[in-house]
Amino acid sequence: TRVMMRGTMIMWRILRSYAATAHGRRLMCTQQTVPQALVATARERGKQAAGVERREGRVPAIVYGEDKPTLAVSVCARHLGTEARRADFFNRVVDLQLPGDGGACRVVPRKLETDFHTTRPTHVTFMRWPVDLTKRPRKVTIPIELTNEDLCPGVKGGGFLYHIIRSWRFKMSSEPIPRALLVDASKLEMGQGVRLSDLDVPDWAEPLPRGKLVDPTVAKVIKSGGG
């Protein structure tokens, strides 16, 4: 397994190097996340206690990881709702102010439960985020977004810009986490595509294979109606 993973990493570096020289520049760019802040309040466990929290405008949550005890807390529903609407919600480092003398804790959202009818958050799970990722790397999913679609030559020529891959999983060994990986479609002609190795990914973000997929096409201009 280690030999296979090492081979994958070497192949990835070769593909990235080729993309940089073949295209002359990166087709992708990244925007970086900045830590946000949420204030946590201690709460009791149980459905009845969780219902009380929700009626008071708070969302029940748990904090786990880093070989520390799991904490039952709640956070402001309005503040969490604002964060949850972001495309990068699940790879966004949050400074969570713990109740009492717990101090601040760096966390990343791992699971969000919502109301079926209103889509409002009803429960959130936070994972503690290590200070030193070089010693304890973490895996995150980074969104892939399209830009300059209205300037795409292939689309102007009657084609359709097919957004094939909308996110990819990476192992982070440092920070910051890219907010998103952007596909610049302003120069894509009919039939041209952009592969994962074209992404402007930081050196500390290692792309993880998705089954047999290592370097898939993430976006491509195709003829309308297929082809």
Coordinates of N, CA and C in Angstrom, one line a residue:
T1 N 0.8 -1.2 0.0 CA 0.0 0.0 0.0 C 0.9 1.3 0.0
R2 N 1.9 1.2 0.8 CA 2.8 2.4 0.9 C 3.5 2.6 -0.5
V3 N 3.8 1.6 -1.2 CA 4.5 1.7 -2.5 C 3.5 2.3 -3.5
M4 N 2.2 1.8 -3.4 CA 1.2 2.4 -4.4 C 1.0 3.8 -4.1
M5 N 0.9 4.2 -2.8 CA 0.7 5.6 -2.5 C 1.8 6.5 -2.9
R6 N 3.0 6.0 -2.7 CA 4.2 6.7 -3.2 C 4.2 6.9 -4.7
G7 N 3.8 5.8 -5.4 CA 3.8 5.9 -6.8 C 2.7 6.9 -7.3
T8 N 1.6 7.0 -6.6 CA 0.6 8.0 -6.9 C 1.0 9.4 -6.7
M9 N 1.8 9.6 -5.6 CA 2.3 11.0 -5.3 C 3.3 11.4 -6.4
I10 N 4.2 10.5 -6.8 CA 5.2 10.8 -7.9 C 4.5 11.1 -9.2
M11 N 3.4 10.3 -9.5 CA 2.7 10.5 -10.8 C 2.0 11.9 -10.7
W12 N 1.4 12.2 -9.6 CA 0.8 13.5 -9.4 C 1.7 14.7 -9.7
R13 N 2.9 14.6 -9.1 CA 3.9 15.7 -9.2 C 4.3 15.8 -10.7
I14 N 4.5 14.7 -11.4 CA 4.9 14.7 -12.8 C 3.8 15.4 -13.6
L15 N 2.5 15.0 -13.4 CA 1.4 15.6 -14.1 C 1.3 17.1 -13.8
R16 N 1.5 17.5 -12.6 CA 1.4 19.0 -12.3 C 2.5 19.7 -13.0
S17 N 3.7 19.1 -13.0 CA 4.8 19.8 -13.7 C 4.6 19.9 -15.2
Y18 N 4.0 18.9 -15.8 CA 3.7 18.9 -17.2 C 2.6 19.9 -17.5
A19 N 1.6 20.0 -16.6 CA 0.5 21.0 -16.8 C 1.1 22.4 -16.8
A20 N 2.0 22.7 -15.9 CA 2.5 24.0 -15.8 C 3.3 24.4 -17.0
T21 N 4.1 23.5 -17.6 CA 4.9 23.8 -18.7 C 4.1 23.8 -20.0
A22 N 3.1 22.9 -20.1 CA 2.4 22.7 -21.4 C 1.4 23.9 -21.6
H23 N 0.9 24.4 -20.5 CA -0.1 25.5 -20.6 C 0.6 26.9 -20.4
G24 N 1.8 26.9 -19.9 CA 2.4 28.2 -19.7 C 2.0 28.8 -18.4
R25 N 0.9 28.5 -17.9 CA 0.4 29.1 -16.6 C -0.7 28.2 -16.1
R26 N -1.1 28.4 -14.9 CA -2.1 27.6 -14.3 C -3.5 28.0 -14.8
L27 N -4.4 27.1 -15.0 CA -5.7 27.4 -15.3 C -6.6 27.6 -14.1
M28 N -6.0 27.3 -12.9 CA -6.7 27.4 -11.7 C -6.0 28.3 -10.7
C29 N -6.8 28.8 -9.8 CA -6.2 29.6 -8.7 C -7.0 29.2 -7.4
T30 N -6.4 29.5 -6.3 CA -7.1 29.2 -5.0 C -7.3 30.5 -4.2
Q31 N -8.3 30.4 -3.4 CA -8.6 31.4 -2.4 C -8.5 30.8 -1.1
Q32 N -7.9 31.5 -0.1 CA -7.6 30.8 1.2 C -8.7 31.1 2.2
T33 N -8.9 30.1 3.1 CA -9.8 30.3 4.2 C -9.1 31.1 5.4
V34 N -9.9 31.8 6.1 CA -9.4 32.5 7.3 C -10.2 32.0 8.5
P35 N -9.6 31.8 9.7 CA -10.3 31.3 10.8 C -11.5 32.2 11.2
Q36 N -12.7 31.6 11.4 CA -13.8 32.3 11.9 C -14.0 32.0 13.4
A37 N -14.9 32.7 14.0 CA -15.1 32.5 15.5 C -16.6 32.2 15.8
L38 N -16.8 31.2 16.7 CA -18.1 30.9 17.2 C -18.0 30.7 18.7
V39 N -19.0 31.1 19.4 CA -19.0 31.0 20.9 C -19.9 29.8 21.3
A40 N -19.3 28.9 22.0 CA -20.1 27.7 22.4 C -20.6 27.8 23.9
T41 N -21.7 27.3 24.1 CA -22.3 27.3 25.4 C -22.5 25.8 25.9
A42 N -22.2 25.5 27.2 CA -22.4 24.2 27.7 C -23.9 23.8 27.7
R43 N -24.2 22.5 27.4 CA -25.5 22.1 27.4 C -25.6 20.6 28.0
E44 N -26.8 20.2 28.3 CA -27.1 18.9 28.8 C -27.4 18.0 27.6
R45 N -27.1 16.7 27.7 CA -27.4 15.8 26.7 C -28.8 15.3 26.7
G46 N -29.3 14.8 25.6 CA -30.7 14.3 25.5 C -31.6 15.1 24.6
K47 N -32.6 14.4 24.1 CA -33.5 15.0 23.1 C -34.2 16.2 23.7
Q48 N -34.7 16.1 24.9 CA -35.4 17.2 25.6 C -34.6 18.4 25.7
A49 N -33.3 18.2 26.2 CA -32.4 19.3 26.4 C -32.1 20.0 25.0
A50 N -31.9 19.1 24.0 CA -31.6 19.6 22.7 C -32.8 20.5 22.1
G51 N -34.0 20.1 22.4 CA -35.2 20.8 22.0 C -35.2 22.2 22.6
V52 N -34.9 22.2 23.9 CA -34.8 23.5 24.6 C -33.8 24.5 24.0
E53 N -32.6 23.9 23.6 CA -31.6 24.7 23.0 C -32.1 25.3 21.7
R54 N -32.8 24.5 20.9 CA -33.3 25.0 19.6 C -34.3 26.1 19.8
R55 N -35.2 25.9 20.7 CA -36.3 26.9 21.0 C -35.7 28.3 21.4
E56 N -34.5 28.2 22.0 CA -33.8 29.4 22.5 C -32.8 30.0 21.4
G57 N -32.9 29.4 20.2 CA -32.1 30.0 19.1 C -30.7 29.5 19.1
R58 N -30.5 28.3 19.6 CA -29.2 27.7 19.6 C -29.2 26.3 18.9
V59 N -28.1 25.9 18.4 CA -28.0 24.6 17.7 C -27.1 23.6 18.6
P60 N -27.7 22.5 19.0 CA -26.8 21.5 19.7 C -25.6 21.1 18.9
A61 N -24.5 20.8 19.5 CA -23.3 20.4 18.8 C -22.5 19.6 19.8
I62 N -21.6 18.8 19.1 CA -20.6 18.1 19.9 C -19.2 18.4 19.3
V63 N -18.2 18.3 20.2 CA -16.8 18.6 19.8 C -16.0 17.3 20.1
Y64 N -15.3 16.7 19.2 CA -14.5 15.5 19.4 C -13.1 15.6 18.8
G65 N -12.3 14.6 19.1 CA -11.0 14.4 18.4 C -9.8 14.8 19.3
E66 N -8.6 14.6 18.7 CA -7.4 14.9 19.4 C -7.2 14.2 20.7
D67 N -7.8 13.1 20.8 CA -7.6 12.3 22.1 C -8.1 13.0 23.3
K68 N -9.1 13.9 23.1 CA -9.7 14.6 24.3 C -11.2 14.2 24.4
P69 N -11.7 14.5 25.6 CA -13.1 14.1 25.8 C -14.1 14.8 24.9
T70 N -15.1 14.1 24.5 CA -16.2 14.7 23.6 C -17.0 15.7 24.5
L71 N -17.2 16.9 23.9 CA -18.0 17.9 24.6 C -19.3 18.1 24.0
A72 N -20.3 18.3 24.9 CA -21.7 18.6 24.4 C -21.9 20.1 24.6
V73 N -22.1 20.8 23.5 CA -22.2 22.3 23.6 C -23.3 22.7 22.6
S74 N -23.6 24.0 22.5 CA -24.5 24.6 21.5 C -23.9 25.9 21.0
V75 N -24.3 26.3 19.8 CA -23.8 27.5 19.2 C -25.0 28.3 18.7
C76 N -24.8 29.6 18.5 CA -25.9 30.5 18.0 C -26.4 30.0 16.6
A77 N -27.7 29.8 16.5 CA -28.3 29.3 15.2 C -28.1 30.3 14.1
R78 N -28.2 31.5 14.4 CA -28.0 32.5 13.3 C -26.6 32.6 12.8
H79 N -25.6 32.6 13.7 CA -24.2 32.6 13.3 C -23.9 31.3 12.5
L80 N -24.3 30.2 13.0 CA -24.0 28.9 12.4 C -24.7 28.8 11.0
G81 N -25.9 29.3 10.9 CA -26.6 29.3 9.6 C -25.9 30.1 8.6
T82 N -25.3 31.2 9.0 CA -24.5 32.1 8.0 C -23.3 31.3 7.5
E83 N -22.6 30.6 8.4 CA -21.4 29.8 8.0 C -21.8 28.6 7.2
A84 N -22.9 28.0 7.5 CA -23.3 26.7 6.8 C -23.7 27.0 5.4
R85 N -24.1 28.2 5.0 CA -24.5 28.5 3.6 C -23.2 28.6 2.7
R86 N -22.1 28.6 3.3 CA -20.9 28.8 2.5 C -20.5 27.4 1.8
A87 N -20.0 27.5 0.6 CA -19.6 26.3 -0.1 C -18.5 25.5 0.5
D88 N -17.6 26.3 1.3 CA -16.5 25.7 1.9 C -16.7 25.4 3.4
F89 N -17.9 25.3 3.8 CA -18.3 25.1 5.2 C -17.5 24.0 5.9
F90 N -17.4 22.8 5.1 CA -16.7 21.7 5.7 C -15.2 21.6 5.7
N91 N -14.6 22.7 5.1 CA -13.1 22.8 5.1 C -12.7 24.1 5.7
R92 N -13.5 24.7 6.5 CA -13.3 26.0 7.1 C -12.9 25.9 8.6
V93 N -11.7 26.3 8.9 CA -11.2 26.2 10.3 C -12.0 27.3 11.1
V94 N -12.5 26.9 12.2 CA -13.3 27.8 13.1 C -12.6 27.8 14.5
D95 N -12.5 29.0 15.0 CA -12.1 29.2 16.4 C -13.3 29.2 17.3
L96 N -13.5 28.0 18.0 CA -14.6 27.8 18.8 C -14.3 28.2 20.3
Q97 N -14.9 29.2 20.8 CA -14.7 29.6 22.2 C -15.5 28.7 23.1
L98 N -14.8 27.8 23.9 CA -15.5 26.9 24.7 C -16.0 27.5 26.0
P99 N -17.0 26.9 26.6 CA -17.6 27.4 27.8 C -16.7 27.4 29.0
G100 N -17.0 28.3 29.9 CA -16.1 28.4 31.1 C -14.7 28.8 30.9
D101 N -13.8 28.0 31.5 CA -12.4 28.3 31.3 C -11.7 27.4 30.2
G102 N -12.6 26.9 29.3 CA -12.1 26.0 28.3 C -11.2 26.6 27.2
G103 N -11.3 28.0 27.1 CA -10.5 28.7 26.2 C -10.9 28.5 24.7
A104 N -10.1 28.8 23.8 CA -10.5 28.6 22.3 C -10.0 27.3 21.8
C105 N -10.7 26.7 20.9 CA -10.4 25.4 20.3 C -10.6 25.5 18.8
R106 N -9.6 25.2 18.0 CA -9.7 25.2 16.6 C -10.4 23.9 16.1
V107 N -11.5 24.1 15.3 CA -12.3 23.0 14.9 C -12.6 23.1 13.4
V108 N -13.1 22.0 12.8 CA -13.6 22.0 11.5 C -14.9 21.3 11.5
P109 N -16.0 21.8 10.9 CA -17.3 21.1 10.9 C -17.1 19.8 10.1
R110 N -17.7 18.7 10.7 CA -17.6 17.4 10.1 C -19.0 16.9 9.6
K111 N -20.1 17.2 10.3 CA -21.4 16.8 10.0 C -22.4 17.8 10.4
L112 N -23.4 18.1 9.5 CA -24.4 19.1 9.7 C -25.8 18.4 9.4
E113 N -26.6 18.4 10.5 CA -28.0 17.9 10.3 C -28.9 19.1 10.2
T114 N -29.9 19.0 9.3 CA -30.8 20.1 9.0 C -32.3 19.7 9.1
D115 N -33.2 20.6 9.3 CA -34.6 20.3 9.3 C -35.0 20.0 7.9
F116 N -35.8 19.0 7.7 CA -36.2 18.6 6.3 C -37.0 19.7 5.6
H117 N -37.9 20.4 6.3 CA -38.7 21.4 5.7 C -38.1 22.8 5.6
T118 N -37.4 23.2 6.6 CA -36.8 24.6 6.6 C -35.3 24.6 6.2
T119 N -34.7 23.5 6.2 CA -33.2 23.3 5.9 C -32.4 24.1 7.0
R120 N -33.0 24.5 8.1 CA -32.2 25.1 9.1 C -31.4 24.1 9.9
P121 N -30.2 24.4 10.3 CA -29.3 23.5 11.1 C -30.0 23.1 12.4
T122 N -30.0 21.8 12.7 CA -30.5 21.2 13.9 C -29.5 20.6 14.8
H123 N -28.3 20.2 14.2 CA -27.2 19.7 15.0 C -25.9 19.7 14.1
V124 N -24.8 20.0 14.8 CA -23.5 20.1 14.1 C -22.5 19.4 14.9
T125 N -21.6 18.7 14.2 CA -20.5 18.0 14.8 C -19.2 18.6 14.4
F126 N -18.4 19.0 15.4 CA -17.1 19.6 15.1 C -16.0 18.7 15.5
M127 N -14.9 18.7 14.6 CA -13.7 17.9 14.9 C -12.6 18.8 15.3
R128 N -11.9 18.6 16.4 CA -10.8 19.4 16.8 C -9.7 19.4 15.7
W129 N -9.2 20.5 15.4 CA -8.2 20.7 14.3 C -6.8 20.9 14.9
P130 N -5.8 20.1 14.6 CA -4.5 20.2 15.3 C -3.8 21.5 14.9
V131 N -2.9 21.9 15.8 CA -2.2 23.1 15.6 C -1.0 22.9 14.6
D132 N -0.4 21.7 14.7 CA 0.7 21.3 13.8 C 0.2 20.2 12.9
L133 N -0.1 20.5 11.6 CA -0.6 19.5 10.7 C 0.6 18.7 10.1
T134 N 1.8 19.1 10.3 CA 2.9 18.3 9.8 C 3.0 17.0 10.6
K135 N 2.6 17.1 11.8 CA 2.7 15.9 12.7 C 1.4 15.1 12.6
R136 N 0.3 15.8 12.4 CA -1.0 15.1 12.3 C -1.8 15.6 11.2
P137 N -1.5 15.2 9.9 CA -2.3 15.7 8.7 C -3.7 15.3 8.9
R138 N -4.5 16.1 8.2 CA -6.0 15.9 8.2 C -6.5 16.0 6.8
K139 N -7.6 15.2 6.5 CA -8.2 15.2 5.2 C -9.4 16.1 5.1
V140 N -9.5 16.9 4.0 CA -10.6 17.8 3.8 C -11.1 17.7 2.4
T141 N -12.3 18.1 2.1 CA -12.9 18.1 0.8 C -12.9 19.6 0.3
I142 N -12.3 19.9 -0.8 CA -12.2 21.3 -1.3 C -13.1 21.4 -2.5
P143 N -14.0 22.4 -2.5 CA -14.9 22.6 -3.7 C -14.1 23.1 -4.9
I144 N -14.6 22.7 -6.1 CA -14.0 23.2 -7.4 C -15.1 24.0 -8.1
E145 N -14.8 25.3 -8.4 CA -15.7 26.2 -8.9 C -15.3 26.7 -10.3
L146 N -16.3 27.1 -11.1 CA -16.1 27.6 -12.4 C -16.1 29.1 -12.4
T147 N -15.3 29.8 -13.1 CA -15.3 31.2 -13.3 C -15.2 31.6 -14.7
N148 N -15.7 32.8 -15.0 CA -15.6 33.4 -16.4 C -16.3 32.5 -17.4
E149 N -17.4 31.9 -17.0 CA -18.2 31.1 -17.9 C -18.7 31.9 -19.1
D150 N -19.1 33.2 -18.8 CA -19.6 34.0 -19.9 C -18.6 34.4 -20.9
L151 N -17.3 34.3 -20.6 CA -16.2 34.6 -21.5 C -15.7 33.4 -22.3
C152 N -16.2 32.2 -22.0 CA -15.7 31.0 -22.6 C -15.9 30.9 -24.1
P153 N -14.9 30.9 -24.9 CA -15.0 30.8 -26.4 C -15.8 29.6 -26.8
G154 N -15.6 28.5 -26.2 CA -16.4 27.3 -26.6 C -17.9 27.5 -26.4
V155 N -18.3 28.1 -25.3 CA -19.7 28.3 -25.0 C -20.3 29.3 -26.0
K156 N -19.5 30.4 -26.3 CA -19.9 31.4 -27.3 C -20.1 30.7 -28.6
G157 N -19.4 29.7 -28.9 CA -19.5 28.9 -30.2 C -20.6 27.9 -30.2
G158 N -21.4 27.9 -29.2 CA -22.6 27.0 -29.1 C -22.3 25.8 -28.2
G159 N -21.2 25.7 -27.5 CA -21.0 24.6 -26.7 C -21.5 24.7 -25.3
F160 N -21.3 23.7 -24.5 CA -21.8 23.7 -23.1 C -20.6 23.4 -22.2
L161 N -20.4 24.2 -21.1 CA -19.4 24.0 -20.2 C -19.8 23.0 -19.1
Y162 N -19.3 21.8 -19.2 CA -19.7 20.7 -18.3 C -18.9 20.6 -17.1
H163 N -19.5 20.9 -16.0 CA -18.7 20.9 -14.7 C -18.8 19.4 -14.1
I164 N -17.8 18.7 -14.4 CA -17.8 17.2 -14.1 C -17.5 16.9 -12.6
I165 N -16.4 17.5 -12.1 CA -16.0 17.2 -10.7 C -16.2 18.5 -9.9
R166 N -17.0 18.5 -8.9 CA -17.4 19.7 -8.1 C -16.6 19.8 -6.8
S167 N -15.9 18.8 -6.4 CA -15.0 18.8 -5.2 C -14.1 17.6 -5.3
W168 N -13.0 17.8 -4.5 CA -12.0 16.7 -4.4 C -11.5 16.6 -3.0
R169 N -11.0 15.5 -2.6 CA -10.5 15.3 -1.2 C -9.0 15.4 -1.2
F170 N -8.5 16.1 -0.2 CA -7.0 16.3 -0.1 C -6.6 16.0 1.3
K171 N -5.3 15.6 1.5 CA -4.7 15.5 2.8 C -3.8 16.7 3.0
M172 N -4.1 17.4 4.1 CA -3.5 18.7 4.4 C -2.4 18.4 5.4
S173 N -1.1 18.9 5.1 CA 0.0 18.8 6.0 C 0.4 20.2 6.5
S174 N -0.3 21.2 6.1 CA -0.1 22.6 6.6 C -1.3 23.4 6.3
E175 N -1.2 24.7 6.6 CA -2.3 25.6 6.4 C -1.8 26.8 5.5
P176 N -2.8 27.6 5.0 CA -4.2 27.5 5.1 C -4.8 26.5 4.2
I177 N -6.1 26.2 4.4 CA -6.9 25.4 3.5 C -7.4 26.3 2.4
P178 N -7.3 25.9 1.1 CA -7.9 26.7 0.1 C -9.4 26.7 0.2
R179 N -9.9 27.9 0.0 CA -11.4 28.0 0.1 C -12.1 27.3 -1.1
A180 N -11.4 27.4 -2.3 CA -12.0 26.7 -3.4 C -10.9 26.6 -4.5
L181 N -11.0 25.7 -5.4 CA -10.1 25.6 -6.6 C -10.9 26.1 -7.8
L182 N -10.4 27.1 -8.5 CA -11.2 27.8 -9.5 C -10.7 27.4 -10.9
V183 N -11.7 27.1 -11.7 CA -11.5 26.8 -13.1 C -11.8 28.1 -13.9
D184 N -10.7 28.7 -14.6 CA -10.9 29.8 -15.4 C -11.3 29.4 -16.8
A185 N -12.5 29.6 -17.2 CA -13.0 29.1 -18.5 C -12.9 30.1 -19.6
S186 N -12.2 31.2 -19.4 CA -12.1 32.3 -20.3 C -11.4 32.0 -21.6
K187 N -10.6 30.9 -21.6 CA -9.8 30.5 -22.8 C -10.1 29.1 -23.3
L188 N -11.1 28.5 -22.8 CA -11.4 27.1 -23.2 C -12.2 27.1 -24.5
E189 N -11.7 26.4 -25.4 CA -12.3 26.2 -26.7 C -13.2 25.0 -26.7
M190 N -13.9 24.8 -27.8 CA -14.8 23.6 -27.9 C -13.9 22.3 -27.8
G191 N -14.3 21.4 -27.0 CA -13.6 20.2 -26.8 C -12.4 20.2 -25.8
Q192 N -12.1 21.4 -25.4 CA -11.0 21.5 -24.4 C -11.5 21.3 -23.0
G193 N -10.6 20.7 -22.1 CA -11.0 20.4 -20.8 C -9.9 20.8 -19.8
V194 N -10.2 20.7 -18.5 CA -9.2 21.0 -17.5 C -9.1 19.8 -16.6
R195 N -7.9 19.3 -16.3 CA -7.8 18.1 -15.4 C -7.4 18.5 -14.0
L196 N -7.5 17.6 -13.1 CA -7.2 17.8 -11.7 C -5.8 18.3 -11.6
S197 N -4.8 17.8 -12.4 CA -3.4 18.2 -12.3 C -3.2 19.6 -12.7
D198 N -4.2 20.3 -13.4 CA -4.1 21.7 -13.8 C -4.3 22.6 -12.6
L199 N -4.9 22.1 -11.5 CA -5.3 22.9 -10.4 C -4.1 23.6 -9.7
D200 N -4.2 24.8 -9.3 CA -3.2 25.5 -8.6 C -3.3 25.1 -7.1
V201 N -2.8 23.9 -6.8 CA -3.0 23.4 -5.4 C -1.7 23.6 -4.6
P202 N -1.8 24.1 -3.4 CA -0.6 24.3 -2.6 C 0.2 23.0 -2.4
D203 N 1.5 23.1 -2.2 CA 2.3 21.9 -2.0 C 1.9 21.1 -0.8
W204 N 1.3 21.7 0.2 CA 1.0 21.0 1.4 C -0.4 20.3 1.3
A205 N -1.1 20.3 0.1 CA -2.3 19.7 -0.1 C -2.1 18.5 -1.1
E206 N -2.2 17.3 -0.6 CA -2.0 16.1 -1.4 C -3.3 15.5 -1.9
P207 N -3.6 15.5 -3.2 CA -4.8 14.9 -3.7 C -4.9 13.4 -3.4
L208 N -6.1 13.0 -3.0 CA -6.2 11.6 -2.7 C -7.0 10.9 -3.8
P209 N -6.6 9.7 -4.2 CA -7.3 9.0 -5.3 C -8.7 8.7 -4.9
R210 N -9.6 8.8 -5.9 CA -11.0 8.4 -5.7 C -11.3 7.1 -6.4
G211 N -11.0 6.0 -5.7 CA -11.1 4.7 -6.4 C -9.9 4.6 -7.4
K212 N -10.2 4.4 -8.7 CA -9.1 4.4 -9.7 C -8.9 5.7 -10.3
L213 N -9.6 6.7 -9.9 CA -9.5 8.1 -10.5 C -8.3 8.8 -9.8
V214 N -7.3 9.2 -10.5 CA -6.1 9.9 -10.0 C -6.1 11.3 -10.6
D215 N -6.3 11.5 -11.9 CA -6.2 12.8 -12.5 C -7.4 12.9 -13.5
P216 N -8.6 13.0 -13.0 CA -9.8 13.1 -13.9 C -9.9 14.5 -14.5
T217 N -10.7 14.6 -15.5 CA -11.1 15.9 -16.1 C -12.2 16.5 -15.2
V218 N -12.0 17.7 -14.7 CA -12.9 18.4 -13.8 C -13.9 19.2 -14.5
A219 N -13.6 19.7 -15.7 CA -14.5 20.5 -16.5 C -14.1 20.4 -18.0
K220 N -15.1 20.5 -18.9 CA -14.8 20.4 -20.3 C -15.9 21.0 -21.1
V221 N -15.6 21.7 -22.2 CA -16.5 22.3 -23.1 C -16.9 21.2 -24.1
I222 N -18.2 20.9 -24.2 CA -18.7 19.9 -25.1 C -19.8 20.5 -26.0
K223 N -20.1 19.8 -27.0 CA -21.2 20.2 -27.9 C -22.5 20.1 -27.2
S224 N -23.3 21.1 -27.5 CA -24.7 21.1 -26.8 C -25.4 19.8 -27.2
G225 N -26.0 19.2 -26.2 CA -26.7 17.9 -26.5 C -25.8 16.7 -26.4
G226 N -24.5 16.9 -26.0 CA -23.5 15.8 -25.8 C -22.5 15.9 -26.8
G227 N -21.6 14.8 -26.9 CA -20.6 14.8 -27.9 C -19.3 15.2 -27.3

